[in-house]
Amino acid sequence: MSSDAKTATSYEEGLAGASEKVAEFQEQKSALKRLQHWLHMTPSAVPMIVLVVALVIFGLLSPNFFKAVTLSTILQQIAIVGILGCAQSLVVLTAGIDLSVGAIAVFSSVLMGQFTFRYGIPAPLSIAAGLALGTAMGFANGWLVAKVKLPPFIVTLGTWQIILAANYIYSANETIRSSAIAAEAPALQFWGKSIQPGGVKVLFAVFLMVALVAILAYVLRHTAWGRHVYAVGDDPDAAELAGVRTKRILIQVYALAGLFCAIAGWVMIGRFGSVSPSASTGQLGNIQSITAVVIGGISLFGGRGSIVGMFFGALIVGVFEMGLKMVGTDPQWTFFLIGMLIILAVAVDQWIRKASA
């Protein structure tokens, strides 16, 4: 008994004056590793760098490129894609994909127009109904993905065709002309209005797109809901164990995406003037939004990226289209270079993701 006490005493005495520091293992990171880690922590950096380089190159090749009119035109051209990109970004951050965004946008615009001119509903109420129905279409996508557990690709591929067909059937492929809208329901064309600071035309739609990007960037980075969206995309099982209601988040994400698509449909009316069920956005909006998302550095595997990066991605596409047109090259080079950028963006994303591993 006494020997145990002595041992304990000597042990305590042996600890007296000993260092309390915990062992540390420092890894000397190379410059390439540090760059990889920085890009992982700043997902919008790569598209921002590509955008700056593209602006410099086209600015040198075309002396008129940096004119305010040119830059304003680029922003106007990407307004619809930028808003659809907000919808697509939310879905992709949860490791999903939405192939129906273009169809929801077109059908929502058709519903707004038809409610006004077919049923005599006041334009503001028709707009509200169109926004609500667009949200409902997104909700249906989310319910099928979260509750029925169908793959997002299959769900939205099916709803894309269903919604597009419903759009043609309901509208009887009837186009509502711009002159009729301007005379009887100008509220439908609201986002096509503009201001001219310094003589440069800027559409209200551009301000709307920038505002939506700013709001979403704040929500995703500084609210619990935003962190839950990233968590669901990164590891849904771990997120659920941590108390995140993953099914509810998924349904909310797809419903919100539907709302953004409906807003894009409203912007389409203002941008094009008319309401057309055969608008090209129904077919191309999906590809354009995915392109902006991928080039913008949002990982197709979910859980990484930013809305600001998507905005840069949309701008890159707009800059390439305008720049190549101004230097007089074949328009097909635009698709060629954008295709190269998509592949490069995915390759860079795979390389950056190794930093987290």
mmCIF file of C-alpha atoms in Angstrom:
data_model
loop_
_atom_site.group_PDB
_atom_site.id
_atom_site.type_symbol
_atom_site.label_atom_id
_atom_site.label_comp_id
_atom_site.label_asym_id
_atom_site.label_seq_id
_atom_site.Cartn_x
_atom_site.Cartn_y
_atom_site.Cartn_z
ATOM 1 C CA MET A 1 0.000 0.000 0.000
ATOM 2 C CA SER A 2 2.795 2.349 0.964
ATOM 3 C CA SER A 3 4.723 1.466 -2.193
ATOM 4 C CA ASP A 4 1.669 2.440 -4.311
ATOM 5 C CA ALA A 5 1.525 5.777 -2.543
ATOM 6 C CA LYS A 6 5.221 6.317 -3.151
ATOM 7 C CA THR A 7 4.797 5.468 -6.803
ATOM 8 C CA ALA A 8 1.923 7.905 -7.136
ATOM 9 C CA THR A 9 3.880 10.581 -5.333
ATOM 10 C CA SER A 10 6.963 10.091 -7.463
ATOM 11 C CA TYR A 11 4.800 10.130 -10.619
ATOM 12 C CA GLU A 12 3.249 13.451 -9.640
ATOM 13 C CA GLU A 13 6.676 14.796 -8.760
ATOM 14 C CA GLY A 14 7.940 13.651 -12.131
ATOM 15 C CA LEU A 15 5.282 15.730 -13.896
ATOM 16 C CA ALA A 16 6.281 18.871 -12.029
ATOM 17 C CA GLY A 17 7.752 21.389 -14.447
ATOM 18 C CA ALA A 18 6.983 19.255 -17.492
ATOM 19 C CA SER A 19 5.891 20.973 -20.717
ATOM 20 C CA GLU A 20 2.134 21.121 -21.268
ATOM 21 C CA LYS A 21 2.363 21.572 -25.047
ATOM 22 C CA VAL A 22 0.610 19.054 -27.247
ATOM 23 C CA ALA A 23 2.653 17.366 -29.938
ATOM 24 C CA GLU A 24 2.345 19.183 -33.267
ATOM 25 C CA PHE A 25 3.020 17.857 -36.735
ATOM 26 C CA GLN A 26 3.754 20.571 -39.268
ATOM 27 C CA GLU A 27 3.596 19.730 -42.944
ATOM 28 C CA GLN A 28 5.593 21.939 -45.250
ATOM 29 C CA LYS A 29 3.200 22.680 -48.093
ATOM 30 C CA SER A 30 4.507 23.417 -51.560
ATOM 31 C CA ALA A 31 3.369 26.500 -53.455
ATOM 32 C CA LEU A 32 1.149 24.262 -55.602
ATOM 33 C CA LYS A 33 -0.494 22.740 -52.512
ATOM 34 C CA ARG A 34 -1.095 26.183 -51.048
ATOM 35 C CA LEU A 35 -2.661 27.313 -54.331
ATOM 36 C CA GLN A 36 -4.865 24.195 -54.346
ATOM 37 C CA HIS A 37 -5.997 24.877 -50.797
ATOM 38 C CA TRP A 38 -6.702 28.560 -51.553
ATOM 39 C CA LEU A 39 -8.784 27.651 -54.600
ATOM 40 C CA HIS A 40 -10.670 25.117 -52.476
ATOM 41 C CA MET A 41 -11.478 27.817 -49.926
ATOM 42 C CA THR A 42 -12.313 30.404 -52.634
ATOM 43 C CA PRO A 43 -14.371 28.588 -55.295
ATOM 44 C CA SER A 44 -15.197 31.759 -57.238
ATOM 45 C CA ALA A 45 -11.503 32.556 -57.782
ATOM 46 C CA VAL A 46 -11.010 30.437 -60.921
ATOM 47 C CA PRO A 47 -13.977 31.868 -62.891
ATOM 48 C CA MET A 48 -12.992 35.372 -61.758
ATOM 49 C CA ILE A 49 -9.464 34.867 -63.107
ATOM 50 C CA VAL A 50 -10.797 33.460 -66.397
ATOM 51 C CA LEU A 51 -13.193 36.417 -66.696
ATOM 52 C CA VAL A 52 -10.432 38.986 -66.122
ATOM 53 C CA VAL A 53 -8.151 37.282 -68.674
ATOM 54 C CA ALA A 54 -10.989 37.153 -71.240
ATOM 55 C CA LEU A 55 -11.775 40.848 -70.700
ATOM 56 C CA VAL A 56 -8.125 41.798 -71.163
ATOM 57 C CA ILE A 57 -7.708 39.709 -74.327
ATOM 58 C CA PHE A 58 -10.860 40.966 -76.031
ATOM 59 C CA GLY A 59 -10.101 44.503 -74.870
ATOM 60 C CA LEU A 60 -6.771 44.298 -76.685
ATOM 61 C CA LEU A 61 -8.256 42.689 -79.797
ATOM 62 C CA SER A 62 -11.171 45.120 -80.120
ATOM 63 C CA PRO A 63 -10.804 48.817 -79.178
ATOM 64 C CA ASN A 64 -14.582 49.129 -78.769
ATOM 65 C CA PHE A 65 -14.918 46.254 -76.349
ATOM 66 C CA PHE A 66 -14.540 48.316 -73.183
ATOM 67 C CA LYS A 67 -17.176 50.839 -74.201
ATOM 68 C CA ALA A 68 -20.012 51.163 -71.684
ATOM 69 C CA VAL A 69 -22.563 50.212 -74.353
ATOM 70 C CA THR A 70 -20.794 46.903 -75.013
ATOM 71 C CA LEU A 71 -20.556 45.954 -71.336
ATOM 72 C CA SER A 72 -24.190 46.948 -70.788
ATOM 73 C CA THR A 73 -25.255 44.758 -73.711
ATOM 74 C CA ILE A 74 -23.405 41.775 -72.246
ATOM 75 C CA LEU A 75 -25.238 42.209 -68.939
ATOM 76 C CA GLN A 76 -28.586 42.456 -70.716
ATOM 77 C CA GLN A 77 -27.886 39.287 -72.698
ATOM 78 C CA ILE A 78 -27.081 37.227 -69.604
ATOM 79 C CA ALA A 79 -29.964 38.505 -67.443
ATOM 80 C CA ILE A 80 -32.229 35.498 -68.075
ATOM 81 C CA VAL A 81 -29.375 32.967 -67.939
ATOM 82 C CA GLY A 82 -28.119 34.532 -64.712
ATOM 83 C CA ILE A 83 -31.496 34.123 -62.997
ATOM 84 C CA LEU A 84 -31.881 30.560 -64.291
ATOM 85 C CA GLY A 85 -28.328 29.998 -63.067
ATOM 86 C CA CYS A 86 -29.434 30.979 -59.545
ATOM 87 C CA ALA A 87 -32.083 28.240 -59.722
ATOM 88 C CA GLN A 88 -29.645 25.692 -61.118
ATOM 89 C CA SER A 89 -26.959 26.598 -58.567
ATOM 90 C CA LEU A 90 -29.204 25.791 -55.614
ATOM 91 C CA VAL A 91 -30.000 22.367 -57.025
ATOM 92 C CA VAL A 92 -26.404 21.540 -57.998
ATOM 93 C CA LEU A 93 -25.164 22.525 -54.533
ATOM 94 C CA THR A 94 -27.303 19.659 -53.187
ATOM 95 C CA ALA A 95 -25.570 17.297 -55.660
ATOM 96 C CA GLY A 96 -28.607 17.315 -57.961
ATOM 97 C CA ILE A 97 -29.350 18.748 -61.374
ATOM 98 C CA ASP A 98 -32.459 20.351 -62.855
ATOM 99 C CA LEU A 99 -33.095 19.860 -66.554
ATOM 100 C CA SER A 100 -36.521 21.501 -66.355
ATOM 101 C CA VAL A 101 -35.525 25.089 -65.524
ATOM 102 C CA GLY A 102 -36.002 26.386 -69.076
ATOM 103 C CA ALA A 103 -39.378 24.678 -69.471
ATOM 104 C CA ILE A 104 -40.648 26.046 -66.135
ATOM 105 C CA ALA A 105 -39.572 29.554 -67.151
ATOM 106 C CA VAL A 106 -41.356 29.418 -70.514
ATOM 107 C CA PHE A 107 -44.527 27.800 -69.135
ATOM 108 C CA SER A 108 -44.675 30.355 -66.308
ATOM 109 C CA SER A 109 -44.469 33.195 -68.827
ATOM 110 C CA VAL A 110 -47.219 31.578 -70.896
ATOM 111 C CA LEU A 111 -49.428 31.178 -67.824
ATOM 112 C CA MET A 112 -48.973 34.856 -66.939
ATOM 113 C CA GLY A 113 -49.905 35.914 -70.452
ATOM 114 C CA GLN A 114 -52.814 33.524 -70.920
ATOM 115 C CA PHE A 115 -54.351 34.291 -67.524
ATOM 116 C CA THR A 116 -54.362 37.963 -68.466
ATOM 117 C CA PHE A 117 -55.588 37.760 -72.065
ATOM 118 C CA ARG A 118 -57.694 34.577 -72.024
ATOM 119 C CA TYR A 119 -59.438 35.018 -68.669
ATOM 120 C CA GLY A 120 -59.212 38.781 -68.194
ATOM 121 C CA ILE A 121 -57.355 38.509 -64.876
ATOM 122 C CA PRO A 122 -55.475 41.712 -63.945
ATOM 123 C CA ALA A 123 -51.800 41.468 -64.881
ATOM 124 C CA PRO A 124 -50.444 41.730 -61.298
ATOM 125 C CA LEU A 125 -52.632 38.798 -60.214
ATOM 126 C CA SER A 126 -51.604 36.816 -63.287
ATOM 127 C CA ILE A 127 -47.954 37.436 -62.452
ATOM 128 C CA ALA A 128 -48.504 36.281 -58.861
ATOM 129 C CA ALA A 129 -50.279 33.158 -60.126
ATOM 130 C CA GLY A 130 -47.459 32.435 -62.581
ATOM 131 C CA LEU A 131 -44.859 32.764 -59.824
ATOM 132 C CA ALA A 132 -46.881 30.480 -57.539
ATOM 133 C CA LEU A 133 -47.342 27.831 -60.235
ATOM 134 C CA GLY A 134 -43.654 27.953 -61.135
ATOM 135 C CA THR A 135 -42.880 27.337 -57.463
ATOM 136 C CA ALA A 136 -45.345 24.425 -57.472
ATOM 137 C CA MET A 137 -43.573 22.850 -60.460
ATOM 138 C CA GLY A 138 -40.282 23.078 -58.594
ATOM 139 C CA PHE A 139 -41.953 21.651 -55.481
ATOM 140 C CA ALA A 140 -43.110 18.643 -57.522
ATOM 141 C CA ASN A 141 -39.521 18.024 -58.636
ATOM 142 C CA GLY A 142 -38.308 18.259 -55.047
ATOM 143 C CA TRP A 143 -41.020 15.944 -53.716
ATOM 144 C CA LEU A 144 -40.147 13.265 -56.266
ATOM 145 C CA VAL A 145 -36.441 13.541 -55.465
ATOM 146 C CA ALA A 146 -36.751 13.738 -51.664
ATOM 147 C CA LYS A 147 -39.786 11.597 -50.881
ATOM 148 C CA VAL A 148 -39.910 9.084 -53.740
ATOM 149 C CA LYS A 149 -36.084 9.046 -53.875
ATOM 150 C CA LEU A 150 -35.850 9.180 -57.658
ATOM 151 C CA PRO A 151 -32.588 10.427 -59.245
ATOM 152 C CA PRO A 152 -32.747 14.197 -59.942
ATOM 153 C CA PHE A 153 -31.559 13.680 -63.531
ATOM 154 C CA ILE A 154 -34.407 11.276 -64.324
ATOM 155 C CA VAL A 155 -37.042 13.319 -62.496
ATOM 156 C CA THR A 156 -36.212 16.613 -64.174
ATOM 157 C CA LEU A 157 -35.660 15.007 -67.572
ATOM 158 C CA GLY A 158 -39.226 13.708 -67.334
ATOM 159 C CA THR A 159 -40.765 16.912 -65.966
ATOM 160 C CA TRP A 160 -38.906 18.962 -68.591
ATOM 161 C CA GLN A 161 -40.760 17.107 -71.340
ATOM 162 C CA ILE A 162 -44.068 17.057 -69.437
ATOM 163 C CA ILE A 163 -43.959 20.805 -68.717
ATOM 164 C CA LEU A 164 -42.859 21.689 -72.233
ATOM 165 C CA ALA A 165 -45.667 19.584 -73.726
ATOM 166 C CA ALA A 166 -48.210 21.096 -71.299
ATOM 167 C CA ASN A 167 -46.952 24.515 -72.354
ATOM 168 C CA TYR A 168 -47.746 23.856 -76.027
ATOM 169 C CA ILE A 169 -51.055 22.107 -75.314
ATOM 170 C CA TYR A 170 -52.365 24.784 -72.950
ATOM 171 C CA SER A 171 -51.321 27.736 -75.125
ATOM 172 C CA ALA A 172 -52.329 26.049 -78.412
ATOM 173 C CA ASN A 173 -48.952 27.398 -79.581
ATOM 174 C CA GLU A 174 -50.422 30.902 -79.563
ATOM 175 C CA THR A 175 -48.071 33.880 -79.280
ATOM 176 C CA ILE A 176 -49.280 37.027 -77.530
ATOM 177 C CA ARG A 177 -47.862 40.005 -79.357
ATOM 178 C CA SER A 178 -45.744 42.708 -77.817
ATOM 179 C CA SER A 179 -48.078 45.505 -78.937
ATOM 180 C CA ALA A 180 -51.070 43.877 -77.214
ATOM 181 C CA ILE A 181 -49.124 43.433 -73.982
ATOM 182 C CA ALA A 182 -47.856 47.015 -74.035
ATOM 183 C CA ALA A 183 -51.398 48.325 -74.553
ATOM 184 C CA GLU A 184 -53.341 46.113 -72.111
ATOM 185 C CA ALA A 185 -50.899 44.606 -69.587
ATOM 186 C CA PRO A 186 -47.692 46.661 -69.327
ATOM 187 C CA ALA A 187 -46.890 45.095 -65.939
ATOM 188 C CA LEU A 188 -45.910 41.921 -67.796
ATOM 189 C CA GLN A 189 -43.159 43.864 -69.557
ATOM 190 C CA PHE A 190 -41.894 45.605 -66.412
ATOM 191 C CA TRP A 191 -38.411 44.060 -66.443
ATOM 192 C CA GLY A 192 -37.925 45.181 -70.033
ATOM 193 C CA LYS A 193 -37.961 48.824 -68.949
ATOM 194 C CA SER A 194 -34.654 50.615 -68.635
ATOM 195 C CA ILE A 195 -32.819 53.630 -67.338
ATOM 196 C CA GLN A 196 -30.071 55.438 -69.217
ATOM 197 C CA PRO A 197 -27.350 56.727 -66.865
ATOM 198 C CA GLY A 198 -24.825 58.600 -68.981
ATOM 199 C CA GLY A 199 -26.768 57.692 -72.107
ATOM 200 C CA VAL A 200 -26.146 53.952 -71.611
ATOM 201 C CA LYS A 201 -29.253 51.758 -71.595
ATOM 202 C CA VAL A 202 -29.514 49.407 -68.600
ATOM 203 C CA LEU A 203 -32.541 47.135 -68.232
ATOM 204 C CA PHE A 204 -34.310 46.705 -64.902
ATOM 205 C CA ALA A 205 -33.739 42.969 -65.442
ATOM 206 C CA VAL A 206 -30.008 43.493 -64.938
ATOM 207 C CA PHE A 207 -30.590 45.074 -61.525
ATOM 208 C CA LEU A 208 -32.927 42.207 -60.624
ATOM 209 C CA MET A 209 -30.320 39.593 -61.570
ATOM 210 C CA VAL A 210 -27.595 41.314 -59.535
ATOM 211 C CA ALA A 211 -29.948 41.678 -56.552
ATOM 212 C CA LEU A 212 -30.909 37.985 -56.646
ATOM 213 C CA VAL A 213 -27.255 36.936 -56.843
ATOM 214 C CA ALA A 214 -26.371 39.192 -53.884
ATOM 215 C CA ILE A 215 -29.292 37.953 -51.758
ATOM 216 C CA LEU A 216 -28.565 34.293 -52.475
ATOM 217 C CA ALA A 217 -24.851 34.768 -51.785
ATOM 218 C CA TYR A 218 -25.702 36.181 -48.362
ATOM 219 C CA VAL A 219 -28.304 33.518 -47.551
ATOM 220 C CA LEU A 220 -26.037 30.626 -48.512
ATOM 221 C CA ARG A 221 -23.012 31.909 -46.625
ATOM 222 C CA HIS A 222 -24.506 33.570 -43.547
ATOM 223 C CA THR A 223 -27.667 31.667 -42.595
ATOM 224 C CA ALA A 224 -28.294 28.254 -41.067
ATOM 225 C CA TRP A 225 -30.478 27.309 -44.047
ATOM 226 C CA GLY A 226 -27.609 28.049 -46.438
ATOM 227 C CA ARG A 227 -25.194 25.933 -44.416
ATOM 228 C CA HIS A 228 -27.733 23.114 -44.444
ATOM 229 C CA VAL A 229 -27.899 23.284 -48.260
ATOM 230 C CA TYR A 230 -24.120 22.830 -48.458
ATOM 231 C CA ALA A 231 -24.244 20.037 -45.866
ATOM 232 C CA VAL A 232 -26.890 18.110 -47.819
ATOM 233 C CA GLY A 233 -24.796 18.362 -50.989
ATOM 234 C CA ASP A 234 -21.556 17.399 -49.252
ATOM 235 C CA ASP A 235 -22.808 14.363 -47.294
ATOM 236 C CA PRO A 236 -26.566 13.893 -46.841
ATOM 237 C CA ASP A 237 -26.195 10.982 -44.415
ATOM 238 C CA ALA A 238 -23.859 12.931 -42.130
ATOM 239 C CA ALA A 239 -26.120 15.978 -42.406
ATOM 240 C CA GLU A 240 -29.140 13.932 -41.339
ATOM 241 C CA LEU A 241 -27.228 12.489 -38.369
ATOM 242 C CA ALA A 242 -26.346 16.058 -37.395
ATOM 243 C CA GLY A 243 -30.037 16.961 -37.242
ATOM 244 C CA VAL A 244 -30.509 18.514 -40.701
ATOM 245 C CA ARG A 245 -33.919 17.689 -42.166
ATOM 246 C CA THR A 246 -32.492 16.722 -45.533
ATOM 247 C CA LYS A 247 -35.799 15.909 -47.245
ATOM 248 C CA ARG A 248 -37.284 19.252 -46.260
ATOM 249 C CA ILE A 249 -34.162 21.088 -47.473
ATOM 250 C CA LEU A 250 -34.298 19.309 -50.837
ATOM 251 C CA ILE A 251 -37.977 20.138 -51.345
ATOM 252 C CA GLN A 252 -37.357 23.771 -50.362
ATOM 253 C CA VAL A 253 -34.392 24.007 -52.758
ATOM 254 C CA TYR A 254 -36.340 22.686 -55.743
ATOM 255 C CA ALA A 255 -39.379 24.847 -54.904
ATOM 256 C CA LEU A 256 -37.175 27.944 -54.650
ATOM 257 C CA ALA A 257 -35.558 26.987 -57.950
ATOM 258 C CA GLY A 258 -39.045 26.853 -59.478
ATOM 259 C CA LEU A 259 -39.751 30.352 -58.165
ATOM 260 C CA PHE A 260 -36.542 31.676 -59.730
ATOM 261 C CA CYS A 261 -37.485 30.026 -63.023
ATOM 262 C CA ALA A 262 -40.891 31.728 -62.901
ATOM 263 C CA ILE A 263 -39.163 35.060 -62.246
ATOM 264 C CA ALA A 264 -36.978 34.363 -65.282
ATOM 265 C CA GLY A 265 -40.180 33.745 -67.257
ATOM 266 C CA TRP A 266 -41.488 37.145 -66.217
ATOM 267 C CA VAL A 267 -38.164 38.692 -67.242
ATOM 268 C CA MET A 268 -38.450 36.918 -70.605
ATOM 269 C CA ILE A 269 -41.670 38.776 -71.352
ATOM 270 C CA GLY A 270 -39.994 42.098 -70.645
ATOM 271 C CA ARG A 271 -36.823 41.155 -72.511
ATOM 272 C CA PHE A 272 -38.524 39.849 -75.673
ATOM 273 C CA GLY A 273 -41.745 41.882 -75.448
ATOM 274 C CA SER A 274 -44.048 39.001 -76.393
ATOM 275 C CA VAL A 275 -45.232 35.758 -74.783
ATOM 276 C CA SER A 276 -44.199 32.806 -76.912
ATOM 277 C CA PRO A 277 -44.580 29.119 -75.951
ATOM 278 C CA SER A 278 -41.854 28.264 -78.448
ATOM 279 C CA ALA A 279 -39.234 30.570 -76.905
ATOM 280 C CA SER A 280 -35.756 29.081 -77.259
ATOM 281 C CA THR A 281 -35.240 29.246 -73.491
ATOM 282 C CA GLY A 282 -37.433 26.162 -73.112
ATOM 283 C CA GLN A 283 -34.875 24.095 -75.002
ATOM 284 C CA LEU A 284 -31.617 25.930 -74.317
ATOM 285 C CA GLY A 285 -32.192 27.382 -70.851
ATOM 286 C CA ASN A 286 -31.197 24.106 -69.191
ATOM 287 C CA ILE A 287 -27.867 23.878 -71.024
ATOM 288 C CA GLN A 288 -27.111 27.571 -70.600
ATOM 289 C CA SER A 289 -27.748 27.508 -66.857
ATOM 290 C CA ILE A 290 -25.679 24.347 -66.349
ATOM 291 C CA THR A 291 -22.874 25.916 -68.396
ATOM 292 C CA ALA A 292 -22.848 29.018 -66.184
ATOM 293 C CA VAL A 293 -22.857 26.846 -63.051
ATOM 294 C CA VAL A 294 -20.032 24.550 -64.168
ATOM 295 C CA ILE A 295 -17.788 27.292 -65.548
ATOM 296 C CA GLY A 296 -18.580 29.252 -62.385
ATOM 297 C CA GLY A 297 -16.839 26.647 -60.248
ATOM 298 C CA ILE A 298 -19.847 25.019 -58.558
ATOM 299 C CA SER A 299 -19.047 21.340 -58.153
ATOM 300 C CA LEU A 300 -21.408 18.916 -59.867
ATOM 301 C CA PHE A 301 -20.750 16.589 -56.920
ATOM 302 C CA GLY A 302 -22.422 19.083 -54.572
ATOM 303 C CA GLY A 303 -21.391 20.896 -51.428
ATOM 304 C CA ARG A 304 -18.887 23.329 -52.956
ATOM 305 C CA GLY A 305 -19.159 26.543 -54.943
ATOM 306 C CA SER A 306 -20.824 29.935 -54.798
ATOM 307 C CA ILE A 307 -23.537 31.922 -56.527
ATOM 308 C CA VAL A 308 -20.982 34.655 -57.234
ATOM 309 C CA GLY A 309 -18.943 32.099 -59.162
ATOM 310 C CA MET A 310 -22.032 31.221 -61.218
ATOM 311 C CA PHE A 311 -22.461 34.921 -62.000
ATOM 312 C CA PHE A 312 -18.859 35.053 -63.201
ATOM 313 C CA GLY A 313 -19.544 31.929 -65.283
ATOM 314 C CA ALA A 314 -22.534 33.572 -66.973
ATOM 315 C CA LEU A 315 -20.428 36.667 -67.612
ATOM 316 C CA ILE A 316 -17.658 34.549 -69.153
ATOM 317 C CA VAL A 317 -20.117 33.096 -71.660
ATOM 318 C CA GLY A 318 -21.465 36.577 -72.446
ATOM 319 C CA VAL A 319 -17.965 38.023 -72.837
ATOM 320 C CA PHE A 320 -16.883 35.216 -75.169
ATOM 321 C CA GLU A 321 -19.998 35.566 -77.327
ATOM 322 C CA MET A 322 -19.673 39.352 -77.600
ATOM 323 C CA GLY A 323 -15.876 39.381 -77.923
ATOM 324 C CA LEU A 324 -15.715 36.797 -80.690
ATOM 325 C CA LYS A 325 -18.510 38.575 -82.544
ATOM 326 C CA MET A 326 -16.664 41.904 -82.334
ATOM 327 C CA VAL A 327 -13.388 40.490 -83.643
ATOM 328 C CA GLY A 328 -15.262 38.914 -86.562
ATOM 329 C CA THR A 329 -14.625 35.213 -85.926
ATOM 330 C CA ASP A 330 -16.907 32.333 -86.846
ATOM 331 C CA PRO A 331 -19.694 32.054 -84.224
ATOM 332 C CA GLN A 332 -18.985 28.321 -83.944
ATOM 333 C CA TRP A 333 -15.766 29.180 -82.128
ATOM 334 C CA THR A 334 -17.937 30.367 -79.255
ATOM 335 C CA PHE A 335 -19.359 26.874 -78.735
ATOM 336 C CA PHE A 336 -15.917 25.338 -79.211
ATOM 337 C CA LEU A 337 -14.265 27.513 -76.564
ATOM 338 C CA ILE A 338 -17.170 27.239 -74.112
ATOM 339 C CA GLY A 339 -17.063 23.453 -74.491
ATOM 340 C CA MET A 340 -13.343 23.524 -73.707
ATOM 341 C CA LEU A 341 -14.015 25.707 -70.675
ATOM 342 C CA ILE A 342 -16.638 23.261 -69.361
ATOM 343 C CA ILE A 343 -14.221 20.319 -69.555
ATOM 344 C CA LEU A 344 -11.430 22.400 -68.023
ATOM 345 C CA ALA A 345 -13.713 23.600 -65.223
ATOM 346 C CA VAL A 346 -14.671 20.039 -64.252
ATOM 347 C CA ALA A 347 -11.007 18.940 -64.389
ATOM 348 C CA VAL A 348 -9.988 21.845 -62.148
ATOM 349 C CA ASP A 349 -12.833 21.034 -59.759
ATOM 350 C CA GLN A 350 -11.621 17.443 -59.460
ATOM 351 C CA TRP A 351 -8.094 18.668 -58.756
ATOM 352 C CA ILE A 352 -9.278 21.194 -56.162
ATOM 353 C CA ARG A 353 -11.435 18.613 -54.384
ATOM 354 C CA LYS A 354 -8.280 16.643 -53.606
ATOM 355 C CA ALA A 355 -7.351 19.447 -51.213
ATOM 356 C CA SER A 356 -10.285 18.531 -48.974
ATOM 357 C CA ALA A 357 -9.371 14.854 -49.127
#
